[in-house]
Short mmCIF file of C-alpha atoms in Angstrom, two decimals:
data_model
loop_
_atom_site.label_atom_id
_atom_site.label_comp_id
_atom_site.label_asym_id
_atom_site.label_seq_id
_atom_site.Cartn_x
_atom_site.Cartn_y
_atom_site.Cartn_z
CA PRO A 1189 1.33 9.71 -19.82
CA PRO A 1190 -0.88 6.89 -18.77
CA ASN A 1191 0.17 3.37 -19.97
CA PRO A 1192 -3.11 1.55 -21.61
CA GLU A 1193 -1.33 -1.49 -21.38
CA LEU A 1194 -0.71 -1.02 -17.40
CA GLU A 1195 -4.08 0.00 -16.80
CA LYS A 1196 -5.71 -2.83 -18.40
CA LYS A 1197 -3.45 -5.16 -16.30
CA VAL A 1198 -4.18 -3.48 -13.18
CA LYS A 1199 -8.03 -3.61 -13.68
CA THR A 1200 -7.45 -7.34 -14.59
CA ALA A 1201 -5.78 -7.76 -11.24
CA SER A 1202 -8.34 -5.78 -9.59
CA ALA A 1203 -10.99 -8.14 -11.07
CA LEU A 1204 -9.17 -11.13 -9.92
CA MET A 1205 -9.30 -9.79 -6.26
CA GLU A 1206 -13.18 -8.99 -6.23
CA ASN A 1207 -13.74 -12.60 -7.51
CA GLY A 1208 -11.41 -13.72 -4.49
CA ASN A 1209 -8.71 -14.94 -6.91
CA LEU A 1210 -5.90 -13.80 -4.89
CA ASP A 1211 -3.11 -15.97 -6.11
CA LYS A 1212 -3.51 -15.10 -9.84
CA ALA A 1213 -3.89 -11.43 -8.98
CA GLY A 1214 -0.82 -11.66 -6.67
CA VAL A 1215 1.21 -13.12 -9.80
CA LEU A 1216 0.04 -10.43 -12.25
CA ILE A 1217 0.67 -7.54 -9.76
CA GLU A 1218 4.08 -8.78 -8.86
CA GLU A 1219 4.59 -9.24 -12.58
CA LEU A 1220 3.58 -5.39 -12.87
CA VAL A 1221 5.58 -4.22 -10.14
CA SER A 1222 8.62 -5.50 -11.79
CA GLN A 1223 7.72 -4.29 -15.27
CA PHE A 1224 6.57 -0.67 -14.17
CA PRO A 1225 8.89 -0.06 -10.79
CA TYR A 1226 8.20 3.78 -11.29
CA ASP A 1227 4.50 3.73 -11.51
CA GLY A 1228 2.44 3.89 -8.53
CA SER A 1229 -0.44 1.83 -9.61
CA PRO A 1230 1.01 -1.59 -9.41
CA TYR A 1231 1.98 -0.73 -5.67
CA MET A 1232 -1.62 0.65 -5.16
CA ALA A 1233 -2.89 -2.90 -6.17
CA LEU A 1234 -0.14 -4.54 -4.37
CA GLY A 1235 -1.49 -2.69 -1.03
CA ASP A 1236 -4.90 -3.66 -1.86
CA LEU A 1237 -3.93 -7.37 -2.33
CA ARG A 1238 -2.06 -7.49 1.06
CA ILE A 1239 -5.32 -5.92 2.43
CA ARG A 1240 -7.29 -8.73 1.27
CA GLN A 1241 -4.75 -11.06 2.74
CA HIS A 1242 -5.30 -9.61 6.11
CA ALA A 1243 -1.59 -8.28 6.04
CA PRO A 1244 -1.83 -4.43 7.06
CA ILE A 1245 1.79 -3.88 7.52
CA LYS A 1246 2.59 -5.25 4.22
CA ALA A 1247 -0.37 -3.19 2.74
CA MET A 1248 1.20 -0.10 4.11
CA LEU A 1249 4.61 -0.60 2.79
CA ALA A 1250 3.20 -1.18 -0.82
CA TYR A 1251 1.19 2.05 -0.17
CA ARG A 1252 3.93 4.06 0.82
CA GLU A 1253 5.84 2.98 -2.64
CA ALA A 1254 2.70 3.98 -4.42
CA VAL A 1255 2.38 7.28 -2.66
CA ASP A 1256 6.23 8.33 -3.14
CA LEU A 1257 5.56 7.60 -6.79
CA ASN A 1258 2.47 9.39 -7.12
CA PRO A 1259 1.41 11.76 -4.48
CA ASP A 1260 -1.64 12.34 -6.21
CA TYR A 1261 -3.21 9.00 -4.08
CA LEU A 1262 -3.35 11.44 -0.97
CA ASP A 1263 -4.65 14.56 -3.00
CA LYS A 1264 -8.25 14.97 -2.48
CA LYS A 1265 -8.54 16.91 -5.38
CA ALA A 1266 -6.99 14.16 -7.78
CA PRO A 1267 -9.09 11.82 -9.39
CA ASP A 1268 -6.72 9.18 -8.10
CA PHE A 1269 -7.66 9.99 -4.56
CA GLN A 1270 -7.27 6.93 -2.28
CA GLY A 1271 -6.46 8.86 1.05
CA LYS A 1272 -9.46 7.02 3.07
CA LYS A 1273 -8.22 3.49 2.46
CA ILE A 1274 -4.54 4.43 2.81
CA LYS A 1275 -5.34 6.36 6.29
CA ASN A 1276 -7.20 3.22 7.49
CA THR A 1277 -4.46 0.66 6.44
CA VAL A 1278 -1.88 2.76 8.13
CA LYS A 1279 -4.03 3.02 11.39
CA GLU A 1280 -4.48 -0.75 11.43
CA ALA A 1281 -0.77 -1.26 10.69
CA ARG A 1282 -0.03 1.02 13.70
CA HIS A 1283 -2.16 -0.86 16.00
CA LEU A 1284 -0.68 -4.32 15.09
CA ILE A 1285 2.90 -2.95 15.05
CA GLU A 1286 2.40 -1.30 18.65
CA PHE A 1287 0.97 -4.66 19.78
CA GLU A 1288 3.84 -6.60 18.53
CA LEU A 1289 6.37 -4.36 20.11
CA ILE A 1290 4.99 -4.56 23.43
CA LYS A 1291 5.89 -8.44 23.08
CA ASN A 1292 8.94 -7.68 21.61
CA SER A 1293 10.22 -4.31 21.90
CA ALA A 1294 13.52 -5.01 20.47
CA ASP A 1295 12.51 -6.03 16.84
CA GLN A 1296 14.24 -3.99 14.45
CA ASP A 1297 11.68 -4.80 11.52
CA LEU A 1298 8.74 -3.43 13.80
CA ARG A 1299 10.72 -0.38 14.66
CA SER A 1300 11.47 0.25 11.03
CA TYR A 1301 7.63 -0.16 10.68
CA ARG A 1302 6.86 1.90 13.00
CA LYS A 1303 8.74 4.60 11.17
CA THR A 1304 6.98 4.32 7.97
CA VAL A 1305 3.69 4.76 10.22
CA TYR A 1306 4.81 8.18 11.37
CA TYR A 1307 6.11 8.96 7.67
CA MET A 1308 2.95 7.93 6.21
CA LEU A 1309 0.81 9.72 8.88
CA ARG A 1310 3.00 12.80 8.33
CA LYS A 1311 2.27 12.68 4.31
CA ILE A 1312 -1.48 12.02 5.09
CA ALA A 1313 -1.79 15.06 7.37
CA GLY A 1314 0.48 17.06 4.85
CA SER A 1315 -1.93 16.18 2.08
CA CYS A 1316 -5.29 16.23 3.54
CA GLY A 1317 -5.28 19.73 4.82
#
C-alpha cells in the first residue's frame, strides 16, 4: 500500500529539484532511501537527482534499484511507468562507460557498470514488449 508520508516527501524532493535546489533535495532523498529501503520511489528520485547532477551512471544504478523494487516503472500499462526516462539514462550511461573503457579497459567499476547496462537493457526489452 502507498505510504502517504513517503509520497509527500518524494513530491517535496521533486519540487526542490525543479527549483534547482539539488543539495536540499539530495539530503531529503538520502534520508528517504535509508528510511524506506524497500520502496522504489526514493530510488527513482535519487536517479532523477543524479541526472540533474549530470551523473548518468549513478542515475542508472539508482534506477536499477528502483526497478528491482518496483517493476511497474518499466510497465507501459502501469501508472508508474518511467520507461522512456530510464531507457535514455541507460543509453547515456552506456556511452559514457564505453568511452571510459577505451581509456581504461581494466577498470573493474566500469566493467561492473557495463554489466548493469546489459541487465537494464534486458529488463527494458522484456517490459516494453
